[in-house]
Amino acid sequence: SSAASDVYKRQGLGKPESRFQVPNGFNIDLESMRLVQFNDGEEPVWISELDKITAKAAGKRFFDITDHPESAFAPARVLSQSFGSPNATKLVKPALKTLNSDGPKKNLEKFTSFRTRYYRSDTGRQSQQWLLKKIAETTEEFAPSSLKSLISVVEFAHSWGQNSIILKIKGSDSSAGSVIISAHQDSTNMWPFLPAPGADDDGSGTVTILEAYRGLIAANFTPVHDVEFHWYSAEEGGLLGSQAVAKSYKESSANVEAQIQFDMTAWVQRGTKEEVGIITDFVDPELTKYVTKLVETYLEIPPVHTKCSYACSDHASWTKYGYPSAFSIESSFENDNKNIHSTQDRIDISDEFSFEHALHFSKLAAAFAIELGGWAQ
């Protein structure tokens, strides 16, 4: 279509060949057309699935809004509230002491053993089923029986087969807004039919927030607010999973107090100091200030503010639907892991991949849950 060739000219992309064979184990039609938005100020354009893959490989970021064309323009602006300062130190510190790297290491070894977790692949569906089972086992093993009755886990179904996972610890005050901690479970290679172990992107965030959940339930965390853990499908396809979830929350007028995304938490580039990257664009400024304070209060490494541009991870879906969102990443954007979207995104590629570093992010997620979710004593 001419719209597609226009976007190619504007984005500086060459036109890819249109006929490729899709291998077995993948359910994608490369010629099917998708409505894609490359930034808020620009009309969305119809491009093919293959064009979408090419755009992503060229480093373009976008929302795929085919299922939500009404969401094309500027995000709903939320009246930002101040989140104050962390003040539950006596509750948070003991809970953080129980977190460790054993679970994340074991879980990520298994999670990266799937050939790819691409959202339109058989192995992407299998990895999601494995994760669902692992979450259930974690609850079974670590939650006291009184807490189990407050915990629910559902698959949020998607047409492409790999579902998002929504876990909720029910709060004591049903009118208080939800606190959401999230990561994306899918992985991709630049050419999506190749292996994509996705150790850092975003296997690391996936196991990081699972460890935060484990530590919280082991400490018998009974929140005032509903505290939710989300593992999104299809982030790599243009934030498809998180958009569907955020849209459904918006349509049911859900009250969301705060959402934070963990995408890439394990890499410390050689020659750099450990830090916690806090994204400052396409997020809620007040919540971002608050997350910075959490890092300063509870972690042994400093925060660094950094930008990641349009539609760079799932927090952007919540921002788009008018909810306060934040995003924390392994480092400042220029020092992050350059092996992502390749066969090299593995745990054993380098000693720069660090479970000790990722543990700081489990602590941040747990602190976020307790401080913003409250603890009904």
Coordinates of N, CA and C in Angstrom, one line a residue, residues 60-262:
K60 N 13.0 0.6 15.2 CA 11.8 1.5 15.4 C 10.9 1.0 16.5
R61 N 10.3 1.9 17.3 CA 9.4 1.5 18.4 C 8.0 1.9 18.0
F62 N 7.0 1.1 18.4 CA 5.7 1.4 18.0 C 4.6 0.6 18.8
F63 N 3.4 1.2 18.8 CA 2.2 0.4 19.3 C 1.6 -0.2 18.0
D64 N 1.3 -1.5 18.1 CA 0.4 -2.1 17.1 C -1.0 -2.0 17.7
I65 N -1.8 -1.1 17.0 CA -3.1 -0.8 17.5 C -4.3 -1.4 16.7
T66 N -3.9 -2.4 15.9 CA -4.9 -3.0 15.1 C -6.2 -3.4 15.8
D67 N -6.1 -3.9 17.1 CA -7.3 -4.2 17.8 C -7.9 -3.0 18.6
H68 N -7.2 -1.9 18.6 CA -7.6 -0.7 19.4 C -7.4 0.6 18.6
P69 N -8.0 0.6 17.3 CA -7.7 1.8 16.5 C -8.2 3.1 17.1
E70 N -9.2 3.0 18.0 CA -9.7 4.2 18.7 C -8.7 4.8 19.6
S71 N -7.6 4.1 19.9 CA -6.6 4.6 20.9 C -5.5 5.4 20.2
A72 N -5.7 5.7 18.9 CA -4.6 6.3 18.1 C -4.0 7.5 18.7
F73 N -4.8 8.4 19.2 CA -4.1 9.7 19.5 C -3.7 9.9 21.0
A74 N -3.2 11.1 21.2 CA -2.5 11.3 22.5 C -3.2 10.6 23.7
P75 N -2.3 10.1 24.5 CA -2.8 9.3 25.7 C -3.7 10.2 26.6
A76 N -4.7 9.5 27.2 CA -5.5 10.2 28.2 C -4.5 10.8 29.2
R77 N -4.7 12.1 29.6 CA -3.9 12.7 30.6 C -4.5 12.5 32.0
V78 N -3.7 12.0 32.8 CA -4.2 11.7 34.2 C -3.7 12.9 35.0
L79 N -4.6 13.3 36.0 CA -4.2 14.4 36.9 C -3.3 13.7 37.9
S80 N -2.0 14.2 37.8 CA -1.0 13.5 38.6 C -1.2 13.8 40.1
Q81 N -1.1 12.8 40.9 CA -1.2 13.0 42.3 C 0.2 12.8 42.9
S82 N 0.5 13.4 44.0 CA 1.8 13.2 44.6 C 1.7 11.9 45.4
F83 N 2.8 11.1 45.3 CA 2.8 9.8 46.0 C 3.6 9.9 47.4
G84 N 4.0 11.2 47.7 CA 4.6 11.3 49.0 C 6.0 10.7 49.1
S85 N 6.3 10.2 50.3 CA 7.6 9.5 50.5 C 7.4 8.2 51.1
P86 N 8.4 7.3 50.9 CA 8.3 5.9 51.5 C 8.3 6.1 53.0
N87 N 7.4 5.3 53.7 CA 7.3 5.5 55.2 C 7.0 4.2 55.9
A88 N 7.2 3.0 55.2 CA 6.9 1.7 55.9 C 8.2 0.9 56.1
T89 N 9.3 1.6 56.4 CA 10.6 1.0 56.5 C 10.6 -0.3 57.4
K90 N 9.9 -0.2 58.5 CA 9.8 -1.3 59.5 C 9.2 -2.6 58.9
L91 N 8.3 -2.4 57.9 CA 7.7 -3.5 57.3 C 8.5 -4.0 56.0
V92 N 9.1 -3.0 55.3 CA 9.8 -3.4 54.1 C 11.1 -4.1 54.3
K93 N 11.9 -3.5 55.2 CA 13.3 -4.1 55.4 C 13.3 -5.6 55.7
P94 N 12.5 -6.1 56.7 CA 12.6 -7.5 57.0 C 12.1 -8.3 55.7
A95 N 11.1 -7.9 55.0 CA 10.7 -8.6 53.8 C 11.8 -8.7 52.7
L96 N 12.5 -7.6 52.6 CA 13.6 -7.6 51.6 C 14.7 -8.6 51.9
K97 N 14.9 -8.8 53.2 CA 16.0 -9.7 53.6 C 15.8 -11.2 53.2
T98 N 14.5 -11.5 52.9 CA 14.2 -12.9 52.5 C 14.4 -13.2 51.0
L99 N 14.6 -12.1 50.3 CA 14.8 -12.3 48.8 C 16.2 -12.8 48.5
N100 N 16.3 -13.7 47.5 CA 17.6 -14.2 47.0 C 17.5 -14.6 45.6
S101 N 18.7 -15.0 45.1 CA 18.8 -15.3 43.6 C 18.6 -16.7 43.3
D102 N 18.4 -17.6 44.2 CA 18.3 -19.0 43.9 C 17.1 -19.3 43.0
G103 N 15.9 -18.9 43.3 CA 14.8 -19.1 42.5 C 14.9 -18.5 41.1
P104 N 15.3 -17.2 41.0 CA 15.5 -16.6 39.7 C 16.5 -17.3 38.8
K105 N 17.5 -17.8 39.4 CA 18.6 -18.5 38.6 C 18.0 -19.8 38.0
K106 N 17.3 -20.6 38.9 CA 16.8 -21.8 38.4 C 15.6 -21.6 37.4
N107 N 14.8 -20.6 37.7 CA 13.6 -20.3 36.8 C 14.1 -19.8 35.5
L108 N 15.1 -19.0 35.5 CA 15.6 -18.4 34.2 C 16.3 -19.4 33.3
E109 N 17.0 -20.3 34.0 CA 17.6 -21.4 33.2 C 16.6 -22.2 32.5
K110 N 15.5 -22.5 33.1 CA 14.4 -23.2 32.5 C 13.7 -22.3 31.4
F111 N 13.4 -21.1 31.8 CA 12.7 -20.2 30.9 C 13.4 -19.9 29.6
T112 N 14.8 -19.9 29.6 CA 15.6 -19.6 28.4 C 15.8 -20.9 27.6
S113 N 15.4 -22.0 28.2 CA 15.6 -23.3 27.4 C 14.5 -23.5 26.3
F114 N 13.5 -22.7 26.3 CA 12.5 -22.8 25.2 C 13.2 -22.1 24.0
R115 N 13.1 -22.7 22.8 CA 13.8 -22.2 21.7 C 13.6 -20.7 21.4
T116 N 12.3 -20.3 21.5 CA 11.9 -18.9 21.5 C 10.6 -18.8 22.3
R117 N 10.4 -17.6 22.9 CA 9.1 -17.3 23.5 C 8.3 -16.4 22.7
Y118 N 8.6 -16.4 21.4 CA 7.9 -15.5 20.4 C 6.4 -15.7 20.6
Y119 N 5.6 -14.6 20.6 CA 4.2 -14.8 21.0 C 3.3 -15.5 20.0
R120 N 3.8 -15.7 18.8 CA 3.1 -16.4 17.7 C 3.8 -17.8 17.5
S121 N 4.4 -18.4 18.5 CA 5.1 -19.6 18.3 C 4.5 -20.7 19.3
D122 N 4.6 -21.9 18.9 CA 4.2 -23.0 19.8 C 5.1 -23.0 21.1
T123 N 6.4 -22.8 21.0 CA 7.2 -22.7 22.2 C 6.9 -21.5 23.0
G124 N 6.4 -20.4 22.4 CA 6.0 -19.3 23.2 C 4.7 -19.6 24.0
R125 N 3.9 -20.4 23.5 CA 2.7 -20.9 24.2 C 3.1 -21.8 25.4
Q126 N 4.1 -22.7 25.0 CA 4.6 -23.7 26.0 C 5.3 -23.0 27.2
S127 N 6.1 -22.0 26.9 CA 6.8 -21.2 27.9 C 5.8 -20.5 28.8
Q128 N 4.7 -20.0 28.2 CA 3.7 -19.3 29.0 C 3.0 -20.3 30.0
Q129 N 2.7 -21.5 29.5 CA 2.1 -22.6 30.3 C 3.0 -23.0 31.4
W130 N 4.3 -23.1 31.1 CA 5.3 -23.4 32.2 C 5.3 -22.3 33.2
L131 N 5.3 -21.0 32.8 CA 5.3 -19.9 33.8 C 4.1 -19.9 34.7
L132 N 3.0 -20.2 34.1 CA 1.7 -20.3 34.8 C 1.8 -21.3 35.9
K133 N 2.4 -22.5 35.5 CA 2.5 -23.6 36.5 C 3.5 -23.2 37.6
K134 N 4.6 -22.6 37.2 CA 5.6 -22.2 38.2 C 5.1 -21.2 39.2
I135 N 4.2 -20.3 38.7 CA 3.6 -19.3 39.6 C 2.7 -20.0 40.6
A136 N 1.9 -21.0 40.1 CA 1.0 -21.8 41.0 C 1.8 -22.6 42.0
E137 N 2.9 -23.2 41.6 CA 3.8 -23.9 42.5 C 4.4 -23.0 43.6
T138 N 4.8 -21.8 43.2 CA 5.4 -20.9 44.1 C 4.3 -20.5 45.2
T139 N 3.1 -20.3 44.7 CA 2.0 -19.9 45.7 C 1.8 -21.1 46.6
E140 N 1.7 -22.3 46.1 CA 1.5 -23.5 46.9 C 2.5 -23.7 47.9
E141 N 3.8 -23.4 47.5 CA 4.9 -23.7 48.5 C 5.1 -22.6 49.5
F142 N 4.9 -21.3 49.1 CA 5.3 -20.2 50.0 C 4.2 -19.5 50.7
A143 N 3.0 -19.6 50.2 CA 1.9 -18.8 50.8 C 1.3 -19.5 52.0
P144 N 1.2 -18.9 53.1 CA 0.4 -19.5 54.3 C -1.0 -19.7 53.8
S145 N -1.7 -20.7 54.4 CA -3.0 -21.1 53.9 C -4.0 -20.0 54.0
S146 N -3.9 -19.1 55.0 CA -4.8 -18.0 55.2 C -4.7 -17.0 54.0
L147 N -3.4 -16.9 53.5 CA -3.2 -16.0 52.4 C -3.7 -16.5 51.1
K148 N -3.6 -17.9 50.9 CA -4.0 -18.5 49.7 C -5.4 -18.1 49.2
S149 N -6.3 -17.9 50.2 CA -7.6 -17.6 49.8 C -7.8 -16.2 49.2
L150 N -6.7 -15.4 49.3 CA -6.7 -14.0 48.8 C -6.1 -13.9 47.4
I151 N -5.5 -15.0 47.0 CA -4.7 -15.0 45.8 C -5.4 -15.7 44.6
S152 N -5.5 -15.0 43.5 CA -6.1 -15.6 42.3 C -5.2 -15.4 41.1
V153 N -5.2 -16.3 40.2 CA -4.3 -16.2 39.0 C -5.2 -16.6 37.8
V154 N -5.2 -15.7 36.8 CA -6.0 -16.0 35.6 C -5.1 -15.8 34.3
E155 N -5.4 -16.5 33.3 CA -4.8 -16.2 32.0 C -5.7 -15.2 31.3
F156 N -5.1 -14.1 30.8 CA -5.8 -13.1 30.0 C -5.7 -13.6 28.6
A157 N -6.7 -14.1 28.0 CA -6.6 -14.7 26.7 C -6.3 -13.8 25.5
H158 N -5.5 -14.2 24.6 CA -5.2 -13.4 23.4 C -5.4 -14.3 22.2
S159 N -5.8 -13.7 21.0 CA -6.0 -14.5 19.8 C -4.8 -15.2 19.3
W160 N -3.6 -14.7 19.6 CA -2.4 -15.3 19.0 C -1.9 -16.5 19.8
G161 N -2.5 -16.9 20.9 CA -2.2 -18.2 21.6 C -1.3 -18.1 22.8
Q162 N -0.4 -17.1 22.9 CA 0.3 -17.0 24.2 C -0.4 -16.0 25.0
N163 N -0.9 -16.4 26.2 CA -1.8 -15.5 27.0 C -0.9 -14.7 28.0
S164 N -1.5 -13.6 28.4 CA -0.9 -12.8 29.5 C -1.3 -13.5 30.8
I165 N -0.6 -13.3 31.9 CA -1.0 -13.9 33.2 C -1.2 -12.7 34.2
I166 N -2.3 -12.8 34.9 CA -2.7 -11.8 35.9 C -2.8 -12.4 37.2
L167 N -2.0 -12.1 38.2 CA -2.1 -12.6 39.5 C -2.5 -11.5 40.4
K168 N -3.5 -11.8 41.3 CA -3.9 -10.7 42.2 C -3.9 -11.2 43.7
I169 N -3.3 -10.4 44.6 CA -3.5 -10.6 46.0 C -4.6 -9.6 46.4
K170 N -5.7 -10.1 46.9 CA -6.8 -9.2 47.2 C -6.5 -8.4 48.4
G171 N -6.8 -7.1 48.3 CA -6.6 -6.2 49.4 C -7.7 -6.1 50.4
S172 N -7.5 -5.6 51.6 CA -8.6 -5.5 52.6 C -9.6 -4.4 52.3
D173 N -9.1 -3.4 51.4 CA -10.0 -2.3 51.1 C -10.3 -2.3 49.6
S174 N -11.5 -2.8 49.2 CA -11.8 -3.0 47.8 C -11.9 -1.7 47.0
S175 N -12.1 -0.5 47.8 CA -12.2 0.7 47.1 C -10.8 1.4 46.8
A176 N -9.8 0.8 47.4 CA -8.4 1.4 47.2 C -8.0 0.9 45.8
G177 N -7.2 1.7 45.1 CA -6.8 1.3 43.7 C -5.8 0.2 43.7
S178 N -5.7 -0.5 42.6 CA -4.7 -1.6 42.4 C -3.3 -1.1 42.3
V179 N -2.4 -1.9 42.8 CA -0.9 -1.6 42.5 C -0.5 -2.7 41.6
I180 N 0.1 -2.4 40.5 CA 0.5 -3.4 39.5 C 2.0 -3.4 39.3
I181 N 2.6 -4.6 39.3 CA 4.0 -4.8 39.1 C 4.1 -5.8 37.9
S182 N 4.8 -5.4 36.8 CA 4.7 -6.2 35.6 C 6.1 -6.4 34.9
A183 N 6.1 -7.4 34.0 CA 7.2 -7.7 33.1 C 6.6 -8.3 31.9
H184 N 7.4 -8.5 30.8 CA 6.9 -9.2 29.7 C 7.5 -10.6 29.5
Q185 N 6.7 -11.6 29.2 CA 7.2 -13.0 29.2 C 7.7 -13.4 27.8
D186 N 7.4 -12.7 26.8 CA 7.8 -13.1 25.4 C 9.2 -12.7 25.1
S187 N 9.8 -13.4 24.1 CA 11.1 -13.0 23.6 C 11.0 -12.9 22.1
T188 N 12.0 -12.3 21.4 CA 12.0 -12.4 20.0 C 13.5 -12.3 19.5
N189 N 13.7 -12.8 18.3 CA 14.9 -12.5 17.6 C 14.6 -11.5 16.5
M190 N 15.6 -10.7 16.0 CA 15.3 -9.7 15.0 C 14.5 -10.4 13.8
W191 N 14.9 -11.6 13.5 CA 14.2 -12.4 12.5 C 13.5 -13.5 13.4
P192 N 12.1 -13.3 13.6 CA 11.5 -14.0 14.8 C 11.5 -15.5 14.7
F193 N 11.9 -16.1 13.5 CA 11.8 -17.6 13.4 C 13.1 -18.2 13.9
L194 N 14.1 -17.4 14.3 CA 15.4 -17.9 14.8 C 15.3 -18.0 16.3
P195 N 16.2 -18.8 17.0 CA 16.1 -18.9 18.4 C 16.2 -17.6 19.1
A196 N 15.5 -17.5 20.2 CA 15.5 -16.2 21.0 C 15.4 -16.6 22.5
P197 N 16.6 -16.9 23.1 CA 16.5 -17.3 24.5 C 16.0 -16.2 25.5
G198 N 16.2 -14.9 25.1 CA 15.6 -13.8 25.8 C 15.9 -13.8 27.3
A199 N 17.2 -14.1 27.7 CA 17.6 -14.2 29.1 C 17.4 -12.8 29.8
D200 N 17.9 -11.7 29.2 CA 17.7 -10.4 29.8 C 16.4 -9.8 29.4
D201 N 16.0 -10.0 28.1 CA 14.8 -9.3 27.5 C 13.7 -10.3 27.3
D202 N 12.8 -10.5 28.1 CA 12.7 -10.0 29.4 C 12.6 -11.2 30.4
G203 N 13.4 -12.2 30.1 CA 13.4 -13.3 31.1 C 13.8 -12.8 32.5
S204 N 14.7 -11.8 32.5 CA 15.2 -11.3 33.8 C 14.0 -10.6 34.6
G205 N 13.3 -9.7 33.9 CA 12.2 -9.1 34.6 C 11.1 -10.1 35.0
T206 N 10.9 -11.1 34.2 CA 9.9 -12.1 34.5 C 10.2 -12.8 35.8
V207 N 11.5 -13.3 36.0 CA 11.9 -14.0 37.2 C 12.1 -13.0 38.4
T208 N 12.5 -11.8 38.1 CA 12.7 -10.8 39.1 C 11.4 -10.5 39.9
I209 N 10.3 -10.3 39.1 CA 9.0 -10.0 39.8 C 8.4 -11.2 40.5
L210 N 8.7 -12.4 39.9 CA 8.3 -13.6 40.5 C 9.0 -13.8 41.9
E211 N 10.2 -13.5 42.0 CA 11.0 -13.6 43.3 C 10.4 -12.5 44.3
A212 N 10.0 -11.3 43.8 CA 9.4 -10.4 44.7 C 8.1 -10.9 45.2
Y213 N 7.3 -11.5 44.4 CA 6.0 -12.2 44.8 C 6.3 -13.3 45.8
R214 N 7.3 -14.1 45.5 CA 7.6 -15.2 46.4 C 8.0 -14.7 47.8
G215 N 8.8 -13.7 47.9 CA 9.2 -13.1 49.2 C 8.1 -12.5 49.9
L216 N 7.2 -11.8 49.2 CA 6.0 -11.1 49.8 C 5.1 -12.2 50.4
I217 N 4.8 -13.2 49.7 CA 3.8 -14.2 50.2 C 4.5 -15.0 51.4
A218 N 5.8 -15.2 51.3 CA 6.5 -16.0 52.3 C 6.4 -15.1 53.6
A219 N 6.4 -13.8 53.5 CA 6.3 -12.9 54.6 C 4.8 -12.7 55.1
N220 N 3.9 -13.4 54.4 CA 2.5 -13.3 54.7 C 1.9 -11.9 54.5
F221 N 2.3 -11.3 53.4 CA 1.9 -9.9 53.0 C 0.4 -9.9 52.7
T222 N -0.3 -9.2 53.5 CA -1.7 -9.0 53.3 C -2.0 -7.5 53.0
P223 N -2.1 -7.2 51.8 CA -2.2 -5.7 51.4 C -3.5 -5.1 51.7
V224 N -3.5 -3.8 51.8 CA -4.7 -3.0 51.9 C -5.3 -2.8 50.5
H225 N -4.5 -2.5 49.5 CA -4.9 -2.4 48.1 C -4.8 -3.8 47.5
D226 N -5.5 -4.0 46.4 CA -5.2 -5.1 45.6 C -3.8 -5.0 45.0
V227 N -2.9 -6.0 45.2 CA -1.6 -5.9 44.6 C -1.6 -7.0 43.5
E228 N -1.2 -6.6 42.3 CA -1.2 -7.5 41.1 C 0.1 -7.6 40.5
F229 N 0.4 -8.9 40.0 CA 1.6 -9.1 39.2 C 1.1 -9.5 37.8
H230 N 1.6 -8.9 36.8 CA 1.3 -9.2 35.4 C 2.5 -9.6 34.6
W231 N 2.3 -10.7 33.9 CA 3.3 -11.1 32.9 C 2.7 -11.0 31.5
Y232 N 3.1 -10.0 30.7 CA 2.4 -9.8 29.5 C 3.0 -10.6 28.3
S233 N 2.1 -11.0 27.5 CA 2.5 -11.6 26.2 C 2.7 -10.5 25.2
A234 N 3.5 -10.8 24.1 CA 3.5 -10.0 22.9 C 3.9 -8.5 23.1
E235 N 4.8 -8.3 24.0 CA 5.4 -6.9 24.1 C 6.2 -6.6 22.9
E236 N 6.9 -7.7 22.4 CA 7.8 -7.5 21.2 C 7.0 -7.4 19.9
G237 N 5.7 -7.6 20.0 CA 4.8 -7.4 18.8 C 4.2 -6.0 18.7
G238 N 4.6 -5.1 19.6 CA 4.1 -3.7 19.6 C 3.2 -3.5 20.8
L239 N 3.6 -4.1 22.0 CA 2.9 -3.9 23.2 C 1.4 -4.5 23.2
L240 N 1.3 -5.6 22.5 CA -0.1 -6.1 22.2 C -0.8 -6.6 23.5
G241 N 0.0 -7.4 24.3 CA -0.7 -7.9 25.5 C -1.0 -6.9 26.5
S242 N -0.1 -6.0 26.8 CA -0.4 -5.0 27.8 C -1.4 -4.0 27.4
Q243 N -1.5 -3.7 26.1 CA -2.6 -2.8 25.6 C -3.9 -3.4 25.8
A244 N -4.0 -4.7 25.5 CA -5.3 -5.4 25.7 C -5.7 -5.4 27.2
V245 N -4.8 -5.6 28.1 CA -5.0 -5.6 29.5 C -5.4 -4.2 30.0
A246 N -4.6 -3.2 29.7 CA -4.9 -1.9 30.1 C -6.2 -1.4 29.6
K247 N -6.5 -1.7 28.3 CA -7.8 -1.3 27.8 C -9.0 -1.9 28.5
S248 N -8.8 -3.2 28.9 CA -9.9 -3.9 29.6 C -10.1 -3.3 31.0
Y249 N -9.0 -2.9 31.6 CA -9.1 -2.2 32.9 C -9.8 -0.9 32.8
K250 N -9.5 -0.1 31.7 CA -10.1 1.2 31.4 C -11.6 1.0 31.2
E251 N -11.9 0.0 30.4 CA -13.3 -0.2 30.0 C -14.2 -0.6 31.2
S252 N -13.6 -1.3 32.2 CA -14.3 -1.7 33.4 C -14.2 -0.6 34.5
S253 N -13.6 0.6 34.1 CA -13.4 1.7 35.0 C -12.6 1.2 36.3
A254 N -11.6 0.4 36.1 CA -10.8 -0.1 37.2 C -10.0 1.1 37.7
N255 N -9.8 1.1 39.0 CA -9.0 2.1 39.7 C -7.6 1.5 39.9
V256 N -6.7 2.1 39.2 CA -5.3 1.7 39.3 C -4.5 2.8 39.9
E257 N -3.9 2.5 41.1 CA -3.2 3.6 41.8 C -1.8 3.8 41.2
A258 N -1.1 2.7 40.8 CA 0.2 2.8 40.2 C 0.6 1.5 39.5
Q259 N 1.4 1.6 38.5 CA 1.9 0.5 37.7 C 3.4 0.7 37.5
I260 N 4.2 -0.4 37.6 CA 5.6 -0.3 37.3 C 6.0 -1.5 36.5
Q261 N 6.8 -1.3 35.4 CA 7.3 -2.3 34.5 C 8.8 -2.6 34.8
F262 N 9.1 -3.9 34.8 CA 10.5 -4.3 34.9 C 10.9 -5.1 33.6

